[in-house]
């Protein structure tokens, strides 16, 4: 056990702070892991592997052939078909039968081709899995109970004989046609054999054309084979070669670990910000009263606004009070005669201006809360806060993704991409909080509170206007070229443009029939945009 975790122990310690302890097997392992055989060409490698498979099949030893991809498993399938060796192929195309194929991979003389990852979770029992056959007999309702029992006993007796026969032949034979980039995958393949103290054996057949060998050790080993003038079909089989291959695998594992670690470091930046946002959302959802939070946002928003026109620790000549008055009145609906108050006051500072604006904003906000009621307005505040946070958080995540895609280019400017990413992500998060503050304050300060009577009056006015417009009828132009109308269109408010007769066009929707009587929509007739 723990064979998979052992190869990744360093990553578990570095990333998660977890130590790895290898649990010893329940029974001593009797599997023989033979040295790798390295051939010059792929053809020689496959020929040697097929020869080994044939020898195992002829003596009745089950074989599990491991490949790194479906493509390679299909190549082995074709080679075995040419040799007339019966076999089973297990890959993604046989996913429905995966468990059944693997369960019977331990039967005498069985040849099973599988990718290194296929069939995990199903134990390969030497002699085959008898339980499937027993369940089939028990499910057969046509048999008498005595007949069922006799057949079950016969099946179990046959399995016992097959089990002992396979054990005597050396157990399950693992033949791998290539090394995987990760030792973990190779260990998983080896671990299919020799389980619970059963005998077994494994061997890897490699060639200098394999990706791992070609990248790390191909040229050096090929030079040695040529120097020794090794004939075709002859393999190198030495412990130093196997150790060299494992060293290459460690280099690949280290590179993949660095990629995952770097990705995690980038994601940690967003994760820290995510915790802040989610904590704020939880506080908003749990709070019964949002007065303090809204007041803090409002004060910060108006402080930033005033400081744009009245810088801190500045003199009166540097103030732009007319612009500040205009912004407060037009955008925030807060009329405040700051210029007259400054002229009337004997001495006033920038802090006094700030206090006046904040105080007037608080008074305007309190008046709206009083109209609706604190309980009702709190629910409105909660909805506005959550919507603003969610909207800007989604935009912020997209901005972080775009930033991450191009941050590596900062390396050309002799800068650390990770440090640059952290710095800019922090700035973007500050902009996110400012945007939420401004949006929430703007909505709450500019929302119009109407009483029930005002709503009824507005609804009646809209109904009267709609009824007035519906009473307007037009007829086709007469021979004199003048259109007739039962109501003077000028009383309804004119739209840009005129009819052919020069009569002003009444205010109509773009999808309404054109008043000229053509039968077309207004947007396709006299309301068409040139």
GROMACS .gro file of C-alpha atoms in nm, residues 16-419:
model
  404
   16UNK     CA    1  -0.014   2.040   0.187
   17UNK     CA    2   0.232   2.001   0.475
   18UNK     CA    3   0.151   1.629   0.498
   19UNK     CA    4   0.402   1.357   0.574
   20UNK     CA    5   0.388   1.027   0.385
   21UNK     CA    6   0.437   0.694   0.559
   22UNK     CA    7   0.450   0.376   0.353
   23UNK     CA    8   0.224   0.105   0.497
   24UNK     CA    9   0.387  -0.238   0.463
   25UNK     CA   10   0.195  -0.508   0.275
   26UNK     CA   11  -0.033  -0.747   0.462
   27UNK     CA   12   0.179  -1.037   0.338
   28UNK     CA   13   0.539  -1.030   0.210
   29UNK     CA   14   0.557  -0.957  -0.161
   30UNK     CA   15   0.674  -1.245  -0.379
   31UNK     CA   16   0.667  -1.049  -0.707
   32UNK     CA   17   0.989  -1.050  -0.909
   33UNK     CA   18   1.051  -0.712  -1.075
   34UNK     CA   19   1.299  -0.792  -1.351
   35UNK     CA   20   1.540  -0.542  -1.505
   36UNK     CA   21   1.429  -0.335  -1.802
   37UNK     CA   22   1.531  -0.447  -2.150
   38UNK     CA   23   1.630  -0.168  -2.388
   39UNK     CA   24   1.634  -0.226  -2.766
   40UNK     CA   25   1.757  -0.002  -3.045
   41UNK     CA   26   1.429   0.017  -3.240
   42UNK     CA   27   1.059  -0.004  -3.165
   43UNK     CA   28   1.025  -0.305  -3.397
   44UNK     CA   29   1.276  -0.504  -3.195
   45UNK     CA   30   1.103  -0.408  -2.872
   46UNK     CA   31   0.763  -0.528  -2.991
   47UNK     CA   32   0.911  -0.851  -3.129
   48UNK     CA   33   1.069  -0.930  -2.791
   49UNK     CA   34   0.748  -0.846  -2.603
   50UNK     CA   35   0.537  -1.067  -2.833
   51UNK     CA   36   0.785  -1.352  -2.789
   52UNK     CA   37   0.757  -1.324  -2.411
   53UNK     CA   38   0.376  -1.317  -2.433
   54UNK     CA   39   0.371  -1.628  -2.651
   55UNK     CA   40   0.594  -1.823  -2.411
   56UNK     CA   41   0.368  -1.733  -2.117
   57UNK     CA   42   0.054  -1.828  -2.310
   58UNK     CA   43   0.196  -2.165  -2.418
   59UNK     CA   44   0.270  -2.267  -2.061
   60UNK     CA   45  -0.066  -2.129  -1.935
   61UNK     CA   46   0.059  -1.828  -1.737
   62UNK     CA   47  -0.179  -1.526  -1.750
   63UNK     CA   48  -0.033  -1.205  -1.893
   64UNK     CA   49  -0.132  -0.842  -1.844
   65UNK     CA   50   0.022  -0.621  -2.113
   66UNK     CA   51   0.050  -0.256  -2.009
   67UNK     CA   52   0.066   0.032  -2.259
   68UNK     CA   53   0.083   0.410  -2.212
   69UNK     CA   54  -0.188   0.496  -2.465
   70UNK     CA   55  -0.481   0.351  -2.656
   71UNK     CA   56  -0.280   0.384  -2.978
   72UNK     CA   57  -0.008   0.154  -2.844
   73UNK     CA   58  -0.265  -0.095  -2.714
   74UNK     CA   59  -0.412  -0.118  -3.063
   75UNK     CA   60  -0.064  -0.183  -3.207
   76UNK     CA   61  -0.015  -0.474  -2.965
   77UNK     CA   62  -0.365  -0.596  -3.054
   78UNK     CA   63  -0.273  -0.610  -3.424
   79UNK     CA   64   0.056  -0.788  -3.355
   80UNK     CA   65  -0.116  -1.052  -3.141
   81UNK     CA   66  -0.378  -1.106  -3.410
   82UNK     CA   67  -0.100  -1.176  -3.660
   83UNK     CA   68   0.042  -1.433  -3.418
   84UNK     CA   69  -0.304  -1.592  -3.366
   85UNK     CA   70  -0.285  -1.538  -2.991
   86UNK     CA   71  -0.628  -1.501  -2.826
   87UNK     CA   72  -0.649  -1.191  -2.607
   88UNK     CA   73  -0.872  -0.922  -2.460
   89UNK     CA   74  -0.824  -0.548  -2.522
   90UNK     CA   75  -0.915  -0.311  -2.242
   91UNK     CA   76  -0.922   0.061  -2.318
   92UNK     CA   77  -1.174   0.345  -2.330
   93UNK     CA   78  -1.369   0.172  -2.608
   94UNK     CA   79  -1.457  -0.119  -2.374
   95UNK     CA   80  -1.539   0.087  -2.066
   96UNK     CA   81  -1.868  -0.101  -2.007
   97UNK     CA   82  -1.686  -0.437  -1.982
   98UNK     CA   83  -1.380  -0.303  -1.800
   99UNK     CA   84  -1.446  -0.466  -1.464
  100UNK     CA   85  -1.535  -0.805  -1.619
  101UNK     CA   86  -1.225  -0.810  -1.840
  102UNK     CA   87  -0.989  -0.726  -1.555
  103UNK     CA   88  -1.158  -0.969  -1.315
  104UNK     CA   89  -1.082  -1.258  -1.554
  105UNK     CA   90  -0.727  -1.147  -1.636
  106UNK     CA   91  -0.590  -1.407  -1.393
  107UNK     CA   92  -0.731  -1.714  -1.569
  108UNK     CA   93  -0.479  -1.967  -1.709
  109UNK     CA   94  -0.340  -1.862  -2.048
  110UNK     CA   95  -0.536  -1.534  -2.052
  111UNK     CA   96  -0.377  -1.238  -2.235
  112UNK     CA   97  -0.515  -0.894  -2.146
  113UNK     CA   98  -0.400  -0.567  -2.307
  114UNK     CA   99  -0.469  -0.255  -2.103
  115UNK     CA  100  -0.353   0.102  -2.069
  116UNK     CA  101  -0.159   0.154  -1.747
  117UNK     CA  102  -0.454   0.325  -1.579
  118UNK     CA  103  -0.728   0.086  -1.691
  119UNK     CA  104  -0.913  -0.147  -1.460
  120UNK     CA  105  -0.807   0.005  -1.131
  121UNK     CA  106  -1.032  -0.083  -0.840
  122UNK     CA  107  -1.085  -0.441  -0.957
  123UNK     CA  108  -0.873  -0.713  -0.803
  124UNK     CA  109  -0.710  -0.962  -1.038
  125UNK     CA  110  -0.756  -1.302  -0.875
  126UNK     CA  111  -0.528  -1.583  -0.988
  127UNK     CA  112  -0.741  -1.843  -1.160
  128UNK     CA  113  -1.009  -1.589  -1.253
  129UNK     CA  114  -1.308  -1.452  -1.066
  130UNK     CA  115  -1.547  -1.732  -0.985
  131UNK     CA  116  -1.806  -1.512  -0.816
  132UNK     CA  117  -1.948  -1.388  -1.147
  133UNK     CA  118  -2.015  -1.743  -1.262
  134UNK     CA  119  -2.166  -1.834  -0.924
  135UNK     CA  120  -2.401  -1.534  -0.938
  136UNK     CA  121  -2.512  -1.636  -1.288
  137UNK     CA  122  -2.598  -1.987  -1.167
  138UNK     CA  123  -2.787  -1.854  -0.864
  139UNK     CA  124  -2.987  -1.619  -1.086
  140UNK     CA  125  -3.097  -1.903  -1.317
  141UNK     CA  126  -3.454  -1.982  -1.203
  142UNK     CA  127  -3.485  -2.282  -1.435
  143UNK     CA  128  -3.248  -2.491  -1.222
  144UNK     CA  129  -3.344  -2.688  -0.918
  145UNK     CA  130  -3.177  -2.589  -0.587
  146UNK     CA  131  -2.986  -2.918  -0.574
  147UNK     CA  132  -2.859  -2.870  -0.932
  148UNK     CA  133  -2.758  -2.512  -0.851
  149UNK     CA  134  -2.561  -2.624  -0.548
  150UNK     CA  135  -2.386  -2.897  -0.747
  151UNK     CA  136  -2.284  -2.657  -1.022
  152UNK     CA  137  -2.160  -2.398  -0.774
  153UNK     CA  138  -1.947  -2.660  -0.599
  154UNK     CA  139  -1.813  -2.772  -0.936
  155UNK     CA  140  -1.725  -2.411  -1.032
  156UNK     CA  141  -1.544  -2.352  -0.704
  157UNK     CA  142  -1.353  -2.680  -0.736
  158UNK     CA  143  -1.246  -2.586  -1.089
  159UNK     CA  144  -1.136  -2.240  -0.968
  160UNK     CA  145  -0.927  -2.401  -0.693
  161UNK     CA  146  -0.747  -2.614  -0.950
  162UNK     CA  147  -0.689  -2.316  -1.181
  163UNK     CA  148  -0.571  -2.103  -0.890
  164UNK     CA  149  -0.310  -2.354  -0.782
  165UNK     CA  150  -0.200  -2.408  -1.141
  166UNK     CA  151  -0.144  -2.032  -1.201
  167UNK     CA  152   0.046  -2.000  -0.874
  168UNK     CA  153   0.271  -2.287  -0.975
  169UNK     CA  154   0.341  -2.118  -1.311
  170UNK     CA  155   0.459  -1.799  -1.138
  171UNK     CA  156   0.139  -1.600  -1.100
  172UNK     CA  157   0.035  -1.303  -1.312
  173UNK     CA  158   0.299  -1.182  -1.558
  174UNK     CA  159   0.318  -0.803  -1.620
  175UNK     CA  160   0.469  -0.702  -1.954
  176UNK     CA  161   0.497  -0.326  -2.016
  177UNK     CA  162   0.585  -0.188  -2.358
  178UNK     CA  163   0.694   0.158  -2.244
  179UNK     CA  164   0.789   0.360  -1.939
  180UNK     CA  165   0.546   0.629  -1.831
  181UNK     CA  166   0.665   0.980  -1.747
  182UNK     CA  167   0.571   0.918  -1.385
  183UNK     CA  168   0.707   0.635  -1.171
  184UNK     CA  169   0.372   0.635  -0.994
  185UNK     CA  170   0.194   0.497  -1.302
  186UNK     CA  171   0.459   0.229  -1.353
  187UNK     CA  172   0.428   0.125  -0.988
  188UNK     CA  173   0.052   0.098  -1.027
  189UNK     CA  174   0.097  -0.133  -1.323
  190UNK     CA  175   0.347  -0.351  -1.138
  191UNK     CA  176   0.116  -0.360  -0.837
  192UNK     CA  177  -0.150  -0.548  -1.035
  193UNK     CA  178   0.062  -0.859  -0.985
  194UNK     CA  179   0.178  -1.029  -0.665
  195UNK     CA  180  -0.111  -0.917  -0.448
  196UNK     CA  181  -0.170  -1.058  -0.098
  197UNK     CA  182   0.145  -1.271  -0.110
  198UNK     CA  183   0.071  -1.428  -0.451
  199UNK     CA  184   0.365  -1.490  -0.685
  200UNK     CA  185   0.414  -1.269  -0.988
  201UNK     CA  186   0.667  -1.104  -1.216
  202UNK     CA  187   0.706  -0.790  -1.423
  203UNK     CA  188   0.932  -0.661  -1.698
  204UNK     CA  189   0.948  -0.341  -1.906
  205UNK     CA  190   1.045  -0.356  -2.272
  206UNK     CA  191   1.187  -0.025  -2.399
  207UNK     CA  192   1.344   0.114  -2.712
  208UNK     CA  193   1.559   0.416  -2.789
  209UNK     CA  194   1.265   0.557  -2.990
  210UNK     CA  195   1.045   0.588  -2.682
  211UNK     CA  196   0.974   0.953  -2.586
  212UNK     CA  197   1.133   0.925  -2.242
  213UNK     CA  198   1.446   0.752  -2.374
  214UNK     CA  199   1.479   0.986  -2.671
  215UNK     CA  200   1.468   1.299  -2.453
  216UNK     CA  201   1.694   1.194  -2.167
  217UNK     CA  202   1.912   0.896  -2.244
  218UNK     CA  203   1.864   0.796  -2.607
  219UNK     CA  204   2.182   0.934  -2.765
  220UNK     CA  205   2.412   0.813  -2.487
  221UNK     CA  206   2.271   0.460  -2.479
  222UNK     CA  207   2.261   0.443  -2.859
  223UNK     CA  208   2.630   0.537  -2.875
  224UNK     CA  209   2.712   0.259  -2.628
  225UNK     CA  210   2.517   0.003  -2.833
  226UNK     CA  211   2.689   0.108  -3.155
  227UNK     CA  212   3.031   0.103  -2.989
  228UNK     CA  213   2.969  -0.251  -2.868
  229UNK     CA  214   2.840  -0.346  -3.215
  230UNK     CA  215   2.533  -0.512  -3.071
  231UNK     CA  216   2.336  -0.716  -3.328
  232UNK     CA  217   1.967  -0.660  -3.404
  233UNK     CA  218   1.737  -0.803  -3.142
  234UNK     CA  219   1.999  -0.782  -2.869
  235UNK     CA  220   1.895  -0.579  -2.562
  236UNK     CA  221   2.074  -0.394  -2.290
  237UNK     CA  222   1.976  -0.527  -1.950
  238UNK     CA  223   2.159  -0.366  -1.662
  239UNK     CA  224   2.076  -0.202  -1.333
  240UNK     CA  225   2.250   0.120  -1.435
  241UNK     CA  226   2.009   0.157  -1.729
  242UNK     CA  227   1.704   0.110  -1.511
  243UNK     CA  228   1.839   0.363  -1.262
  244UNK     CA  229   1.910   0.608  -1.543
  245UNK     CA  230   1.551   0.574  -1.663
  246UNK     CA  231   1.416   0.632  -1.314
  247UNK     CA  232   1.636   0.941  -1.288
  248UNK     CA  233   1.481   1.072  -1.610
  249UNK     CA  234   1.136   1.006  -1.469
  250UNK     CA  235   1.224   1.203  -1.155
  251UNK     CA  236   1.324   1.500  -1.372
  252UNK     CA  237   0.990   1.491  -1.552
  253UNK     CA  238   0.805   1.458  -1.221
  254UNK     CA  239   0.997   1.756  -1.081
  255UNK     CA  240   0.908   1.966  -1.384
  256UNK     CA  241   0.539   1.874  -1.359
  257UNK     CA  242   0.551   1.952  -0.988
  258UNK     CA  243   0.695   2.297  -1.059
  259UNK     CA  244   0.413   2.363  -1.305
  260UNK     CA  245   0.148   2.262  -1.051
  261UNK     CA  246   0.319   2.458  -0.774
  262UNK     CA  247   0.337   2.772  -0.987
  263UNK     CA  248  -0.030   2.737  -1.078
  264UNK     CA  249  -0.115   2.699  -0.711
  265UNK     CA  250   0.084   3.010  -0.618
  266UNK     CA  251  -0.107   3.213  -0.874
  267UNK     CA  252  -0.436   3.069  -0.753
  268UNK     CA  253  -0.351   3.147  -0.391
  269UNK     CA  254  -0.367   3.517  -0.477
  270UNK     CA  255  -0.723   3.486  -0.602
  271UNK     CA  256  -0.810   3.250  -0.318
  272UNK     CA  257  -0.706   3.503  -0.053
  273UNK     CA  258  -0.923   3.765  -0.219
  274UNK     CA  259  -1.205   3.513  -0.252
  275UNK     CA  260  -1.202   3.457   0.124
  276UNK     CA  261  -1.240   3.832   0.184
  277UNK     CA  262  -1.532   3.863  -0.059
  278UNK     CA  263  -1.713   3.557   0.075
  279UNK     CA  264  -1.666   3.678   0.433
  280UNK     CA  265  -1.818   4.012   0.338
  281UNK     CA  266  -2.114   3.838   0.173
  282UNK     CA  267  -2.171   3.622   0.480
  283UNK     CA  268  -2.157   3.927   0.706
  284UNK     CA  269  -2.414   4.103   0.488
  285UNK     CA  270  -2.645   3.802   0.485
  286UNK     CA  271  -2.620   3.746   0.861
  287UNK     CA  272  -2.645   4.110   0.970
  288UNK     CA  273  -2.984   4.233   1.091
  289UNK     CA  274  -2.884   4.598   1.057
  290UNK     CA  275  -2.657   4.732   0.781
  291UNK     CA  276  -2.653   5.094   0.900
  292UNK     CA  277  -2.288   5.092   1.009
  293UNK     CA  278  -2.161   4.931   0.686
  294UNK     CA  279  -2.364   5.161   0.462
  295UNK     CA  280  -2.255   5.468   0.660
  296UNK     CA  281  -1.890   5.366   0.625
  297UNK     CA  282  -1.928   5.319   0.248
  298UNK     CA  283  -2.112   5.650   0.214
  299UNK     CA  284  -1.853   5.844   0.412
  300UNK     CA  285  -1.566   5.692   0.214
  301UNK     CA  286  -1.738   5.763  -0.118
  302UNK     CA  287  -1.809   6.130  -0.045
  303UNK     CA  288  -1.463   6.176   0.105
  304UNK     CA  289  -1.308   6.059  -0.223
  305UNK     CA  290  -1.546   6.284  -0.417
  306UNK     CA  291  -1.470   6.599  -0.215
  307UNK     CA  292  -1.095   6.539  -0.228
  308UNK     CA  293  -1.109   6.554  -0.608
  309UNK     CA  294  -1.215   6.919  -0.590
  310UNK     CA  295  -1.089   7.021  -0.244
  311UNK     CA  296  -0.745   6.866  -0.190
  312UNK     CA  297  -0.641   6.795   0.169
  313UNK     CA  298  -0.443   7.067   0.348
  314UNK     CA  299  -0.507   7.309   0.062
  315UNK     CA  300  -0.592   7.681   0.055
  316UNK     CA  301  -0.914   7.832  -0.074
  317UNK     CA  302  -0.759   7.936  -0.405
  318UNK     CA  303  -0.707   7.568  -0.490
  319UNK     CA  304  -1.069   7.470  -0.435
  320UNK     CA  305  -1.308   7.407  -0.724
  321UNK     CA  306  -1.636   7.458  -0.540
  322UNK     CA  307  -1.854   7.531  -0.849
  323UNK     CA  308  -1.767   7.192  -1.000
  324UNK     CA  309  -1.823   7.020  -0.667
  325UNK     CA  310  -2.166   7.182  -0.630
  326UNK     CA  311  -2.261   7.079  -0.984
  327UNK     CA  312  -2.155   6.715  -0.932
  328UNK     CA  313  -2.338   6.690  -0.600
  329UNK     CA  314  -2.656   6.832  -0.751
  330UNK     CA  315  -2.652   6.655  -1.088
  331UNK     CA  316  -2.513   6.313  -1.000
  332UNK     CA  317  -2.597   6.273  -0.632
  333UNK     CA  318  -2.913   6.487  -0.602
  334UNK     CA  319  -2.771   6.681  -0.307
  335UNK     CA  320  -2.823   7.058  -0.350
  336UNK     CA  321  -2.565   7.231  -0.132
  337UNK     CA  322  -2.467   7.602  -0.173
  338UNK     CA  323  -2.104   7.565  -0.079
  339UNK     CA  324  -1.987   7.889  -0.243
  340UNK     CA  325  -2.227   8.107  -0.049
  341UNK     CA  326  -2.141   7.935   0.277
  342UNK     CA  327  -1.770   7.984   0.214
  343UNK     CA  328  -1.823   8.351   0.137
  344UNK     CA  329  -2.037   8.399   0.448
  345UNK     CA  330  -1.792   8.224   0.677
  346UNK     CA  331  -1.499   8.415   0.816
  347UNK     CA  332  -1.263   8.116   0.817
  348UNK     CA  333  -1.326   7.772   0.672
  349UNK     CA  334  -1.096   7.480   0.601
  350UNK     CA  335  -1.104   7.186   0.366
  351UNK     CA  336  -1.208   6.963   0.658
  352UNK     CA  337  -1.509   7.188   0.716
  353UNK     CA  338  -1.612   7.148   0.351
  354UNK     CA  339  -1.581   6.771   0.384
  355UNK     CA  340  -1.786   6.766   0.706
  356UNK     CA  341  -2.064   6.974   0.545
  357UNK     CA  342  -2.090   6.744   0.242
  358UNK     CA  343  -2.089   6.425   0.452
  359UNK     CA  344  -2.343   6.571   0.694
  360UNK     CA  345  -2.574   6.679   0.410
  361UNK     CA  346  -2.545   6.334   0.250
  362UNK     CA  347  -2.634   6.167   0.581
  363UNK     CA  348  -2.937   6.392   0.618
  364UNK     CA  349  -3.060   6.317   0.265
  365UNK     CA  350  -3.014   5.945   0.321
  366UNK     CA  351  -3.188   5.955   0.660
  367UNK     CA  352  -3.488   6.128   0.500
  368UNK     CA  353  -3.528   5.843   0.252
  369UNK     CA  354  -3.499   5.580   0.524
  370UNK     CA  355  -3.763   5.761   0.727
  371UNK     CA  356  -4.005   5.759   0.433
  372UNK     CA  357  -3.980   5.382   0.383
  373UNK     CA  358  -3.896   5.258   0.729
  374UNK     CA  359  -3.566   5.120   0.856
  375UNK     CA  360  -3.671   4.754   0.830
  376UNK     CA  361  -3.784   4.783   0.467
  377UNK     CA  362  -3.485   4.989   0.363
  378UNK     CA  363  -3.243   4.738   0.519
  379UNK     CA  364  -3.370   4.466   0.284
  380UNK     CA  365  -3.316   4.700  -0.011
  381UNK     CA  366  -2.964   4.779   0.111
  382UNK     CA  367  -2.884   4.408   0.140
  383UNK     CA  368  -2.998   4.336  -0.217
  384UNK     CA  369  -2.802   4.629  -0.359
  385UNK     CA  370  -2.487   4.529  -0.172
  386UNK     CA  371  -2.498   4.164  -0.280
  387UNK     CA  372  -2.574   4.244  -0.643
  388UNK     CA  373  -2.291   4.496  -0.663
  389UNK     CA  374  -2.038   4.262  -0.498
  390UNK     CA  375  -2.135   3.966  -0.719
  391UNK     CA  376  -2.123   4.169  -1.041
  392UNK     CA  377  -1.784   4.326  -0.974
  393UNK     CA  378  -1.639   4.000  -0.837
  394UNK     CA  379  -1.719   3.820  -1.164
  395UNK     CA  380  -1.556   4.099  -1.361
  396UNK     CA  381  -1.257   4.087  -1.126
  397UNK     CA  382  -1.206   3.713  -1.182
  398UNK     CA  383  -1.208   3.767  -1.559
  399UNK     CA  384  -0.953   4.045  -1.520
  400UNK     CA  385  -0.728   3.814  -1.316
  401UNK     CA  386  -0.749   3.546  -1.585
  402UNK     CA  387  -0.647   3.794  -1.854
  403UNK     CA  388  -0.365   3.921  -1.633
  404UNK     CA  389  -0.233   3.569  -1.572
  405UNK     CA  390  -0.226   3.485  -1.942
  406UNK     CA  391   0.023   3.757  -2.024
  407UNK     CA  392   0.210   3.809  -1.698
  408UNK     CA  393   0.495   3.580  -1.806
  409UNK     CA  394   0.601   3.846  -2.056
  410UNK     CA  395   0.718   4.063  -1.765
  411UNK     CA  396   1.014   3.828  -1.744
  412UNK     CA  397   1.159   3.991  -2.057
  413UNK     CA  398   1.177   4.316  -1.861
  414UNK     CA  399   1.385   4.146  -1.587
  415UNK     CA  400   1.088   4.139  -1.350
  416UNK     CA  401   0.949   3.852  -1.145
  417UNK     CA  402   0.616   3.754  -1.307
  418UNK     CA  403   0.473   3.618  -0.980
  419UNK     CA  404   0.557   3.933  -0.789
   0.00000   0.00000   0.00000
